[in-house]
Coordinates of C-alpha atoms and ligand atoms in Angstrom, one line a residue:
M1 CA 11.9 11.9 -21.7
S2 CA 9.2 11.5 -19.2
I3 CA 9.9 9.7 -16.0
I4 CA 7.3 7.6 -14.1
V5 CA 7.9 6.5 -10.6
Q6 CA 6.0 3.2 -9.6
K7 CA 6.0 2.1 -6.0
F8 CA 5.0 -1.4 -5.1
G9 CA 4.0 -2.1 -1.5
G10 CA 4.6 -5.3 0.6
T11 CA 1.5 -7.2 -0.6
S12 CA 2.3 -6.3 -4.2
V13 CA 5.7 -8.1 -4.0
A14 CA 4.7 -10.8 -1.5
D15 CA 5.8 -13.7 -3.7
S16 CA 7.7 -14.5 -6.9
E17 CA 4.5 -14.4 -9.0
K18 CA 3.7 -10.9 -7.8
I19 CA 7.2 -9.7 -8.2
L20 CA 7.1 -10.9 -11.9
A21 CA 3.7 -9.2 -12.3
A22 CA 5.1 -5.9 -11.0
A23 CA 8.1 -6.3 -13.3
R24 CA 5.8 -6.7 -16.3
K25 CA 3.9 -3.5 -15.3
A26 CA 7.2 -1.5 -15.2
I27 CA 8.3 -3.0 -18.6
R28 CA 4.9 -2.1 -20.2
T29 CA 5.3 1.4 -19.0
Q30 CA 8.9 1.6 -20.3
K31 CA 7.7 0.3 -23.7
K32 CA 5.2 3.2 -23.9
G33 CA 8.3 5.4 -24.0
H34 CA 8.8 6.4 -20.4
Q35 CA 11.8 6.1 -18.1
V36 CA 10.8 4.0 -15.1
V37 CA 11.9 4.2 -11.5
M38 CA 10.4 1.4 -9.4
V39 CA 10.4 1.8 -5.6
V40 CA 9.9 -1.5 -3.8
S41 CA 8.9 -2.4 -0.2
A42 CA 9.9 -5.5 1.7
M43 CA 8.1 -8.7 0.7
G44 CA 4.7 -9.2 2.4
K45 CA 5.0 -9.0 6.2
N46 CA 8.8 -9.3 6.1
T47 CA 9.3 -6.1 8.1
D48 CA 6.9 -7.2 10.8
E49 CA 8.8 -10.5 11.0
L50 CA 12.2 -8.7 11.4
V51 CA 10.7 -6.6 14.1
R52 CA 9.4 -9.7 15.9
L53 CA 12.9 -11.3 15.6
A54 CA 14.6 -8.3 17.1
R55 CA 12.1 -8.4 20.0
E56 CA 12.9 -12.0 20.6
I57 CA 16.5 -11.1 21.3
T58 CA 15.8 -8.0 23.3
E59 CA 13.0 -5.7 24.5
E60 CA 15.0 -2.6 23.7
P61 CA 17.0 -3.1 20.5
A62 CA 19.4 -0.2 19.6
A63 CA 17.7 2.0 17.0
R64 CA 20.8 1.9 14.8
E65 CA 20.8 -1.9 14.7
M66 CA 17.1 -1.9 14.1
D67 CA 17.6 0.1 10.9
M68 CA 20.5 -2.2 9.9
L69 CA 18.0 -5.1 10.2
L70 CA 14.9 -3.5 8.8
S71 CA 16.6 -2.2 5.7
T72 CA 17.4 -5.8 4.6
G73 CA 13.8 -6.4 3.8
E74 CA 13.9 -3.9 0.9
Q75 CA 17.3 -5.1 -0.2
V76 CA 15.9 -8.6 -0.8
S77 CA 13.0 -7.3 -2.9
V78 CA 15.0 -4.9 -5.1
A79 CA 17.4 -7.7 -6.0
L80 CA 14.6 -10.1 -6.8
M81 CA 12.8 -7.4 -8.8
A82 CA 15.9 -6.7 -10.9
M83 CA 16.3 -10.4 -11.6
A84 CA 12.6 -10.6 -12.6
I85 CA 13.1 -7.8 -15.1
H86 CA 16.3 -9.5 -16.5
S87 CA 14.4 -12.7 -16.8
L88 CA 11.8 -11.0 -18.9
G89 CA 14.6 -9.8 -21.2
H90 CA 14.9 -6.2 -20.0
Q91 CA 17.6 -4.3 -18.2
A92 CA 17.4 -3.0 -14.6
V93 CA 19.7 -2.0 -11.8
S94 CA 18.8 -2.4 -8.1
L95 CA 20.0 0.4 -5.8
T96 CA 19.9 0.7 -2.0
G97 CA 19.1 4.1 -0.4
A98 CA 22.8 4.6 0.2
Q99 CA 23.7 3.8 -3.4
I100 CA 21.2 6.3 -4.7
G101 CA 22.4 8.9 -2.2
I102 CA 19.3 9.4 -0.1
K103 CA 20.7 11.5 2.7
T104 CA 18.8 11.6 6.0
D105 CA 19.2 12.9 9.5
S106 CA 20.3 10.4 12.1
S107 CA 17.1 9.9 13.9
H108 CA 17.1 6.1 13.5
T109 CA 13.7 4.4 12.7
K110 CA 12.1 7.8 11.9
A111 CA 14.7 9.5 9.9
R112 CA 13.9 12.5 7.7
I113 CA 15.2 13.0 4.2
Q114 CA 17.6 15.8 3.8
S115 CA 18.7 15.5 0.2
I116 CA 18.7 13.1 -2.7
E117 CA 21.3 12.7 -5.5
T118 CA 19.9 12.2 -8.9
D119 CA 23.1 11.6 -11.0
R120 CA 23.3 7.8 -10.6
M121 CA 19.6 7.2 -11.2
R122 CA 19.7 9.5 -14.3
A123 CA 22.7 7.6 -15.7
V124 CA 20.9 4.3 -15.3
L125 CA 17.8 5.6 -16.9
D126 CA 19.6 7.2 -19.8
A127 CA 21.2 3.9 -20.4
G128 CA 17.7 2.5 -21.1
K129 CA 17.5 0.6 -17.8
I130 CA 14.9 0.5 -15.2
V131 CA 16.0 1.9 -11.8
I132 CA 14.8 -0.3 -8.9
A133 CA 15.1 1.7 -5.7
A134 CA 14.8 0.3 -2.2
G135 CA 12.1 2.1 -0.4
F136 CA 12.0 3.2 3.2
Q137 CA 15.8 3.7 3.7
G138 CA 18.6 6.2 3.5
I139 CA 22.0 6.9 4.9
D140 CA 23.1 9.6 7.4
E141 CA 26.3 11.7 7.2
D142 CA 28.3 9.0 9.0
F143 CA 27.1 6.3 6.5
N144 CA 24.8 4.7 9.0
I145 CA 21.8 3.1 7.4
T146 CA 18.6 4.8 8.5
T147 CA 14.9 4.0 7.9
L148 CA 12.1 6.5 7.4
G149 CA 9.4 5.0 9.7
R150 CA 6.9 2.3 9.0
G151 CA 5.2 2.7 5.7
G152 CA 8.0 4.9 4.6
S153 CA 8.4 3.5 1.1
D154 CA 5.6 5.8 0.0
T155 CA 7.7 8.7 1.1
T156 CA 10.7 7.4 -0.8
A157 CA 8.6 7.2 -3.9
V158 CA 7.2 10.7 -3.8
A159 CA 10.5 12.1 -2.8
L160 CA 12.2 10.5 -5.9
A161 CA 9.4 11.7 -8.1
A162 CA 9.9 15.2 -6.7
V163 CA 13.7 15.3 -7.3
L164 CA 13.5 13.7 -10.7
G165 CA 10.7 15.9 -11.8
A166 CA 8.7 12.8 -12.6
D167 CA 5.5 13.1 -14.7
A168 CA 3.7 10.7 -12.4
C169 CA 4.1 8.9 -9.1
E170 CA 2.0 5.7 -9.1
I171 CA 1.5 3.9 -5.8
Y172 CA 0.5 0.3 -6.4
T173 CA -1.1 -1.4 -3.4
D174 CA -3.6 -4.0 -2.4
V175 CA -6.6 -1.6 -2.7
D176 CA -7.7 0.2 -5.9
G177 CA -7.3 3.6 -4.4
V178 CA -8.3 5.8 -1.5
Y179 CA -11.7 5.2 0.1
T180 CA -13.8 7.3 2.4
T181 CA -12.5 5.1 5.2
D182 CA -10.6 1.8 5.4
P183 CA -12.6 -0.6 3.3
R184 CA -11.4 -3.5 5.4
V185 CA -13.0 -2.0 8.4
L186 CA -16.2 -0.7 6.7
P187 CA -17.2 -2.6 3.5
E188 CA -19.6 0.3 2.6
A189 CA -16.7 2.7 2.2
R190 CA -16.7 4.5 -1.2
H191 CA -13.9 4.7 -3.6
V192 CA -12.9 8.3 -4.3
A193 CA -11.6 9.5 -7.7
R194 CA -9.8 12.4 -6.4
I195 CA -8.7 13.9 -3.0
S196 CA -6.7 17.0 -2.2
Y197 CA -3.3 17.0 -0.5
D198 CA -4.6 18.7 2.6
E199 CA -7.4 16.2 3.0
M200 CA -5.2 13.2 2.4
L201 CA -2.6 14.6 4.8
E202 CA -5.1 15.0 7.6
L203 CA -6.7 11.6 6.8
A204 CA -3.3 9.9 6.8
S205 CA -2.4 11.5 10.1
V206 CA -5.6 10.4 11.8
G207 CA -5.3 6.8 10.7
A208 CA -5.8 6.2 6.9
G209 CA -2.9 3.9 6.6
V210 CA -3.1 3.7 2.8
M211 CA -0.5 6.5 2.5
H212 CA 2.5 7.4 4.7
S213 CA 1.5 10.9 5.8
R214 CA 5.0 12.3 5.2
S215 CA 4.8 11.2 1.5
I216 CA 1.8 13.6 1.1
E217 CA 3.8 16.4 2.7
F218 CA 6.4 15.9 -0.1
A219 CA 3.7 15.7 -2.7
K220 CA 2.2 18.9 -1.6
R221 CA 5.4 20.8 -1.2
F222 CA 6.7 19.8 -4.6
S223 CA 3.3 19.5 -6.4
V224 CA 3.7 15.9 -7.3
P225 CA 0.4 14.3 -8.5
V226 CA 0.1 10.9 -6.7
H227 CA -1.9 8.1 -8.3
V228 CA -2.9 5.4 -5.8
R229 CA -4.0 2.2 -7.6
S230 CA -4.3 -1.5 -7.4
S231 CA -1.4 -3.9 -8.3
F232 CA -4.0 -6.5 -9.2
S233 CA -6.4 -4.7 -11.5
D234 CA -6.3 -1.9 -14.1
T235 CA -9.1 0.3 -12.6
P236 CA -8.2 4.0 -12.5
G237 CA -7.5 4.5 -8.8
T238 CA -7.4 7.8 -6.9
M239 CA -5.5 11.0 -7.8
I240 CA -4.1 12.9 -4.9
V241 CA -3.7 16.5 -6.2
A242 CA -4.1 20.1 -5.1
D243 CA -7.9 20.4 -5.5
P244 CA -10.5 18.4 -3.7
E245 CA -13.1 16.2 -5.4
A246 CA -16.1 18.2 -4.1
P247 CA -15.0 21.4 -2.3
D248 CA -18.5 22.0 -0.8
Q249 CA -18.8 18.6 0.7
P250 CA -18.3 19.1 4.5
V251 CA -16.7 15.7 5.0
C252 CA -14.7 13.6 2.5
G253 CA -13.4 10.8 4.7
A254 CA -13.3 9.3 8.1
A255 CA -10.6 7.4 9.9
M256 CA -9.9 5.6 13.1
L257 CA -6.7 5.3 15.2
K258 CA -7.5 2.4 17.3
N259 CA -4.6 2.2 19.7
E260 CA -4.5 5.6 21.4
A261 CA -3.8 6.4 25.0
R262 CA -5.0 9.4 26.9
V263 CA -2.9 11.1 29.5
T264 CA -4.5 13.7 31.7
V265 CA -2.4 16.0 33.9
L266 CA -4.7 17.2 36.7
G267 CA -4.6 20.5 38.4
V268 CA -2.0 22.2 36.2
P269 CA -1.5 25.7 37.5
D270 CA -2.9 28.0 34.8
R271 CA 0.1 30.2 34.3
P272 CA 2.4 31.0 31.3
G273 CA 4.8 28.2 30.8
A274 CA 2.8 25.4 32.4
A275 CA 2.0 23.8 29.1
I276 CA 5.6 24.0 27.9
T277 CA 6.9 22.1 30.9
V278 CA 4.7 19.2 29.9
F279 CA 5.1 19.4 26.1
S280 CA 8.8 20.0 26.0
K281 CA 9.4 16.8 28.0
I282 CA 7.2 14.8 25.8
A283 CA 8.6 16.3 22.6
A284 CA 12.1 15.5 23.9
M285 CA 11.1 11.8 23.7
N286 CA 10.0 12.4 20.0
V287 CA 6.5 11.4 20.8
T288 CA 3.8 13.0 18.6
M289 CA 0.8 14.3 20.5
D290 CA -2.5 15.8 20.1
M291 CA -2.9 18.5 22.6
I292 CA -5.0 19.9 25.4
V293 CA -5.4 16.6 27.1
Q294 CA -2.6 14.9 25.4
N295 CA -3.7 11.9 23.6
V296 CA -0.8 9.8 22.5
G297 CA -0.3 6.6 20.6
A298 CA -0.5 3.6 23.0
D299 CA 3.0 2.5 21.9
D300 CA 4.4 5.7 23.1
L301 CA 2.7 5.5 26.4
P302 CA 5.6 4.4 28.6
A303 CA 7.9 7.2 27.3
T304 CA 5.1 9.7 27.7
L305 CA 4.2 8.7 31.3
K306 CA 7.8 9.1 32.3
A307 CA 7.9 12.6 30.8
V308 CA 4.5 13.5 32.4
E309 CA 5.6 12.3 35.8
D310 CA 8.6 14.6 35.6
A311 CA 6.5 17.5 34.5
T312 CA 3.9 16.9 37.2
R313 CA 6.5 17.0 39.9
E314 CA 8.1 20.1 38.4
L315 CA 4.8 22.0 38.1
G316 CA 3.4 21.0 41.4
A317 CA 0.3 19.7 39.6
E318 CA -2.0 17.4 41.5
G319 CA -1.1 14.3 39.6
F320 CA -2.0 12.6 36.4
N321 CA -3.9 9.6 35.1
C322 CA -4.0 7.7 31.9
D323 CA -6.3 5.4 29.9
G324 CA -4.6 3.1 27.4
E325 CA -7.9 1.8 26.0
V326 CA -9.1 4.6 23.8
S327 CA -9.5 5.2 20.1
K328 CA -9.7 8.3 18.0
I329 CA -12.3 8.8 15.3
S330 CA -11.9 11.7 12.9
V331 CA -13.7 13.2 10.0
V332 CA -11.9 15.4 7.4
G333 CA -13.2 17.7 4.7
M334 CA -12.4 21.0 3.1
G335 CA -16.0 22.0 3.2
M336 CA -16.3 22.1 6.9
A337 CA -14.0 25.1 7.0
T338 CA -16.8 27.2 5.6
Q339 CA -19.9 25.4 6.8
T340 CA -21.6 25.3 10.2
G341 CA -23.4 22.4 11.8
V342 CA -20.8 19.8 11.0
A343 CA -19.6 19.1 14.5
D344 CA -23.0 18.9 16.1
R345 CA -24.2 16.5 13.5
M346 CA -21.4 14.2 14.3
F347 CA -21.9 14.6 18.1
R348 CA -25.7 14.0 17.7
A349 CA -25.2 10.8 15.6
L350 CA -22.8 9.4 18.2
A351 CA -25.2 10.3 21.0
E352 CA -28.0 8.5 19.4
K353 CA -26.0 5.4 19.4
G354 CA -25.2 5.9 23.1
I355 CA -21.5 6.5 22.4
N356 CA -19.9 8.8 24.9
I357 CA -17.3 11.3 23.7
L358 CA -14.3 11.5 26.0
M359 CA -12.5 14.3 24.2
I360 CA -13.1 16.6 21.2
S361 CA -10.6 18.6 19.2
T362 CA -11.3 20.4 16.0
S363 CA -9.2 22.2 13.5
Q364 CA -10.1 23.9 10.2
I365 CA -10.8 20.8 8.2
K366 CA -10.9 18.0 10.9
I367 CA -13.0 17.0 13.9
S368 CA -11.6 14.3 16.1
V369 CA -13.3 12.6 19.1
L370 CA -11.9 10.1 21.5
V371 CA -14.1 7.2 22.5
T372 CA -13.5 3.9 24.4
R373 CA -11.9 1.3 22.2
D374 CA -14.8 -1.2 22.4
V375 CA -17.2 1.2 20.6
A376 CA -14.7 2.6 18.1
P377 CA -15.7 0.6 15.0
E378 CA -19.4 1.4 15.8
A379 CA -18.4 5.1 16.1
L380 CA -16.6 5.0 12.8
R381 CA -19.6 3.4 11.1
T382 CA -21.9 6.0 12.6
V383 CA -20.0 9.0 11.4
H384 CA -19.4 7.5 8.0
E385 CA -23.1 7.0 7.7
I386 CA -24.3 10.4 9.0
F387 CA -22.2 12.2 6.4
G388 CA -23.4 10.0 3.7
L389 CA -19.9 9.0 2.7
E390 CA -21.1 5.8 1.0
T391 CA -22.8 7.8 -1.7
E392 CA -21.2 10.0 -4.3
P393 CA -21.4 13.7 -3.6
A394 CA -24.1 15.3 -5.7
S395 CA -21.9 18.2 -6.8
L396 CA -19.4 15.8 -8.5
E397 CA -19.1 16.3 -12.2
A398 CA -19.3 13.2 -14.3
G399 CA -16.0 11.5 -14.6
G400 CA -14.3 14.3 -12.7
G401 CA -10.7 13.9 -12.0
D402 CA -9.4 10.4 -12.3
G403 CA -6.7 8.9 -14.5
P404 CA -3.1 10.1 -14.8
T405 CA -4.0 12.9 -17.1
E406 CA -4.2 15.5 -14.3
P407 CA -2.3 18.6 -14.9
H408 CA 0.9 18.8 -12.8
Q409 CA 3.8 21.0 -12.1
A410 CA 6.2 18.4 -10.9
A411 CA 8.9 19.2 -13.5
A412 CA 8.8 22.9 -12.5
A413 CA 8.8 22.0 -8.9
A414 CA 11.9 19.9 -9.4
N415 CA 13.9 23.1 -10.1
A416 CA 12.9 24.4 -6.7
V417 CA 14.0 21.1 -5.1
A418 CA 17.6 21.8 -6.0
S419 CA 17.7 24.9 -3.9
I420 CA 16.2 23.2 -0.9
Q421 CA 18.6 21.9 1.6
G422 CA 16.5 19.9 4.1
M423 CA 13.9 18.3 1.9
E424 CA 11.8 17.3 4.8
D425 CA 12.5 20.2 7.0
L426 CA 9.7 22.1 8.7
V427 CA 8.4 24.8 6.5
I428 CA 6.1 27.5 7.8
D429 CA 4.1 29.4 5.2
E430 CA 1.9 31.6 7.3
I431 CA 1.4 32.9 10.8
T432 CA -1.8 34.7 11.2
L433 CA -3.8 36.6 13.9
D434 CA -7.5 36.5 14.1
A435 CA -8.9 38.8 16.9
S436 CA -12.6 38.6 16.0
D437 CA -13.6 35.8 18.4
A438 CA -14.6 35.3 22.0
R439 CA -14.2 32.2 24.1
I440 CA -16.7 30.4 26.3
T441 CA -15.9 27.7 28.7
L442 CA -18.4 25.3 30.4
A443 CA -16.6 23.6 33.3
G444 CA -17.6 20.6 35.3
V445 CA -20.4 19.4 33.0
P446 CA -21.7 16.0 34.0
D447 CA -20.3 13.8 31.2
R448 CA -22.7 11.5 29.5
P449 CA -23.5 10.5 25.9
G450 CA -25.2 13.4 24.1
L451 CA -23.6 16.1 26.1
A452 CA -21.6 17.7 23.2
A453 CA -24.5 17.2 20.8
R454 CA -26.8 19.0 23.1
V455 CA -24.5 22.0 23.7
F456 CA -23.6 22.5 20.1
E457 CA -27.0 21.9 18.7
E458 CA -28.5 24.5 20.9
I459 CA -25.8 27.0 20.0
A460 CA -26.3 26.2 16.3
A461 CA -30.0 26.7 16.7
G462 CA -29.2 30.2 18.0
G463 CA -27.6 30.8 14.6
I464 CA -24.1 31.1 16.2
V465 CA -21.1 29.8 14.3
V466 CA -18.7 27.9 16.5
D467 CA -15.0 27.8 15.4
M468 CA -12.6 25.9 17.6
I469 CA -13.9 23.3 20.1
V470 CA -11.9 21.6 22.7
Q471 CA -13.5 19.2 25.2
S472 CA -11.5 17.4 27.8
I473 CA -12.2 15.5 30.9
G474 CA -12.1 17.4 34.1
W475 CA -12.5 15.5 37.3
E476 CA -14.2 12.1 37.5
G477 CA -17.3 12.0 35.3
H478 CA -17.1 15.7 34.4
A479 CA -16.0 17.4 31.2
N480 CA -14.8 20.9 30.4
I481 CA -15.8 22.3 27.0
S482 CA -14.2 25.4 25.5
F483 CA -15.1 26.9 22.2
T484 CA -14.7 30.1 20.3
V485 CA -17.5 32.1 18.7
P486 CA -17.6 35.5 16.8
R487 CA -17.4 38.3 19.3
K488 CA -20.7 39.8 18.1
D489 CA -22.5 36.7 19.2
L490 CA -20.9 36.5 22.7
D491 CA -23.8 38.0 24.7
K492 CA -26.3 35.8 22.9
C493 CA -24.1 32.7 23.4
I494 CA -23.6 33.5 27.1
A495 CA -27.3 33.8 27.6
L496 CA -27.8 30.5 25.8
T497 CA -25.1 28.6 27.6
T498 CA -26.0 30.0 31.1
E499 CA -29.5 28.7 30.6
L500 CA -28.2 25.4 29.3
A501 CA -25.7 25.1 32.2
S502 CA -28.5 25.4 34.8
R503 CA -30.4 22.6 33.0
L504 CA -27.3 20.5 32.9
G505 CA -26.6 21.1 36.5
C506 CA -23.2 22.7 36.2
S507 CA -21.9 26.1 37.0
A508 CA -22.4 29.1 34.8
P509 CA -20.1 29.5 31.8
T510 CA -17.0 31.6 32.0
S511 CA -15.9 33.6 29.0
S512 CA -13.4 35.9 27.6
A513 CA -14.9 38.6 25.5
A514 CA -11.8 39.2 23.5
V515 CA -9.5 36.5 22.5
A516 CA -6.9 36.3 19.8
K517 CA -6.4 33.1 17.7
L518 CA -2.9 32.7 16.3
S519 CA -2.4 30.1 13.7
V520 CA 0.9 28.8 12.5
S521 CA 0.5 26.8 9.3
G522 CA 2.9 25.0 7.0
I523 CA 4.2 21.5 6.3
G524 CA 5.6 19.1 8.9
M525 CA 3.7 20.8 11.7
R526 CA 2.8 17.7 13.6
S527 CA 5.6 15.3 12.7
H528 CA 8.1 17.8 13.9
T529 CA 7.2 17.5 17.5
G530 CA 9.1 20.7 18.3
V531 CA 6.7 23.1 16.7
A532 CA 4.2 23.2 19.6
R533 CA 7.1 23.3 22.0
R534 CA 8.7 26.3 20.3
M535 CA 5.3 28.1 20.2
F536 CA 4.7 27.6 23.9
S537 CA 8.1 28.4 25.1
S538 CA 8.4 31.6 23.0
L539 CA 5.0 32.8 24.3
A540 CA 5.8 31.8 27.9
E541 CA 9.0 33.6 27.8
V542 CA 7.2 36.9 27.3
G543 CA 4.5 36.0 29.9
I544 CA 1.7 35.2 27.5
N545 CA -0.8 32.5 28.7
V546 CA -2.2 30.0 26.2
E547 CA -6.0 29.5 26.8
M548 CA -6.7 26.9 24.1
I549 CA -4.8 24.8 21.7
S550 CA -5.7 22.7 18.7
T551 CA -3.5 21.1 16.2
S552 CA -3.8 19.5 12.8
E553 CA -1.4 18.2 10.3
V554 CA -1.0 21.6 8.7
R555 CA -1.7 24.0 11.5
V556 CA -1.3 24.7 15.2
N557 CA -3.8 27.2 16.6
V558 CA -3.5 28.8 20.0
V559 CA -5.9 31.2 21.7
V560 CA -4.6 33.9 23.9
D561 CA -6.0 37.1 25.5
A562 CA -6.8 39.6 22.8
A563 CA -4.7 42.3 24.4
Q564 CA -1.7 40.1 23.8
G565 CA -2.6 39.2 20.2
E566 CA -0.2 41.6 18.4
K567 CA 2.6 40.9 20.8
A568 CA 2.1 37.1 20.4
L569 CA 2.0 37.4 16.6
A570 CA 5.3 39.3 16.7
V571 CA 6.9 36.7 19.0
L572 CA 5.8 33.8 16.8
K573 CA 7.0 35.5 13.6
K574 CA 10.4 36.0 15.2
E575 CA 10.5 32.5 16.6
F576 CA 9.9 30.9 13.2
T577 CA 11.8 33.3 10.9
D578 CA 14.4 30.7 10.1
V579 CA 11.8 28.2 8.7
T580 CA 9.3 30.7 7.2
V581 CA 9.1 30.8 3.4
Ligands
ADP1 P1 1.3 -1.2 1.0 O1 2.0 -2.4 1.6 O2 1.0 -1.4 -0.4 O3 2.0 0.0 1.3 P2 -0.6 -0.6 3.1 O4 -1.1 -1.8 3.9 O5 0.4 0.2 3.7 O6 -0.2 -1.2 1.7 O7 -1.9 0.3 2.7 C1 -3.0 -0.3 2.0 C2 -4.1 -0.6 3.1 O8 -4.5 0.6 3.7 C3 -5.3 -1.2 2.6 O9 -5.2 -2.6 2.5 C4 -6.4 -0.7 3.5 O10 -6.8 -1.7 4.4 C5 -5.7 0.4 4.3 N1 -6.5 1.6 4.4 C6 -6.7 2.4 5.5 N2 -7.4 3.5 5.2 C7 -7.7 3.4 3.9 C8 -8.5 4.3 3.1 N3 -9.1 5.4 3.5 N4 -8.6 4.0 1.8 C9 -8.0 2.8 1.3 N5 -7.3 2.0 2.1 C10 -7.1 2.3 3.4
LIG2 N1 8.7 -2.3 4.6 C1 8.4 -1.1 5.4 C2 7.3 -1.3 6.3 O1 6.7 -2.4 6.3 C3 8.2 0.2 4.5 C4 7.0 0.1 3.7 O2 6.5 -1.0 3.3 O3 6.5 1.2 3.2 O4 7.0 -0.4 7.1
MG3 MG1 2.0 1.3 3.0

C-alpha cells in the first residue's frame, strides 16, 4: 500500500482548531487508500518560548539539557494530534523520535540522523492506524534525546519518507509553496510550480527558510519528491524534484540572510597552510562559514572571534576586524552555470541603487554579495526585479510540473537506504580538475558602489566569460577582486584590466597564466564544516598553496597553481576515499 508522509509546521498546529484541521487532512488521505505518517512540529512559537525560558535561567544552557527541553514541544503536539484523530473516530499512535528509533550522533542541538528503524511504524500502519511522529528529534547511542537544529522537522519528514519508500512527502506550512523569494519580505515574489533539489538546496542555505536545507539533502540523496503546500488552502503548491522548472532561466530565486557577520583576518602570510590554521579553528567550533573573507552568522560571532584571535596569533598575521551588521543577498539558478553576464547584471543593478558590495562570492549556480544590513531589503528587491523574478519564465510549458503526480523513485531509493549506515553522512560524488583557466587579481581598488559592475561589464563587453569571482575587502576602503577566465582570453583580459586599473587609480592586475580549479562536490558539503578543513590541510601537507576558494551547498572549489593540479587532484581523491561513492 502506498505511504504518504505529511508534515505540519508550527503555525499549522498552533491551536486546537488547526490541530483538528490537520487531523482531518490526514484522515482524508487515509480514506483515499494510503497509509499515513504525520510528522508534527511544536505548536506555534513554542520552541522559541522554550529557548527564551532557558535563557532566562542561564546564558549558556548545556546543549544536552537544551535538547531535553526543546523536544518537549513536539511531544505536546503529537499527543494532541493523536487525540484529535481519535476524537474524529479514527486510530492513531503518537511516537517520539526515540520510540520510532531515529538514531543520531551526539552533537546536541544540531544532531545528524544516522539510521531510522521502520518496524514499529510499519506495524502501526499495517494495523490501519495513522503514525504521528514527533519532528526534529532523535536519540543518540546513549539514549540521550537530541534535536536536529531549528526547522528540523522538515528533515524528519523527508528522512521518514526516504526510509519508508513513501510515495509522497507533503510539507504543510503557512505559505502555499516556494516563492522566488520570501513573500513576507517581498510581496511581489512569484509562486513557483517546481524547483530542483540543487536550486532549493542553495536557496535554503542562503536564507530561504521555507525548508530546512538538510531535508533537501535527504530528498536529493534518496530521490524523494517533496511537495510544499498550504495547510490552509487546497492550491497545488510546489514540487521539489530533480529537474528545474526552466533550466535556461539564469536565476530562479533570491534570498537574504539578514544577520551575518564578517570577519577579516588582515595580512595573512600567503603560504601553504595559512588558511587551514584559521579554518580548522573555526570548524572546531562547529561554525559554518563562507570563505575567503569568512562571513559567519552573527550568532556564531563570539565563538568565531575567539577562534580567529588564536589563529591570528599563531600565524603572526597583522590582526583582524569584524563587522556584525552585514547581510548576504544571493541569487540562485541552474541557468547561470551555462550563461554569461549574470553576475555583472546583478552588480550593475545594485550600483544603480547606490548599494555598495562589500564582498562577492560565486559558485556554479549561485552569486552572493554582502551588503550593509540597512540596505539589505532594498538590495533583495533590486536583484529580484533585475532578473524579472515576479514574472513567469517564458520557456515554461503550460501547467508544467505541479501536483503530486510527478514521477518518483522513492520506493527504489528506499532499498538503497538500508545499506547506508550514516544516513546524513557526508557523501562525495565527484572530485574534478579543470586546468583550462587563468586567474587575474585586481588589488587595492578604491571601493565604491558600482566597482564590481564596472569591472565585470567591461570584461563581458570584451566577450570574455568569467567563471569564479571572489571579492573581498583589502585595507580600509579598498577591495581585492580575483576571478578566473579561460586561458585563451588571458592576454586580452590583462590588457582590458590594466587599462581599467589605471582609470580606477589602482595598481596593475596580477595574474597567473595557468591555474587549476579543483572541485569537490557531493552532499553535506557545507553543513559538515570539516570538508573545507580536510581540503586545506591535505593540500597544505604537501605544500600546495590555495589561491582562491569558493563554496556552495554542493561544492567546494579551490584554485591552485596549474603545475600542482594533478598532484592536488590525487591528494584530494585520497583524502576523501572513505566518503566517495
Ligand atoms: P513551518 O513552521 O511550517 O515549518 P516556516 O516558518 O519554517 O514554517 O517556513 C515558512 C515560512 O518561510 C514562510 O512563512 C515564509 O515567510 C518563509 N520563506 C522564506 N523564504 C521563502 C520562499 N522562498 N518561499 C516561501 N516561503 C519562504
Ligand atoms: N519546532 C522546531 C523549531 O521550531 C522544529 C521545527 O519546527 O521544524 O525549530
Ligand atoms: Mg520550518
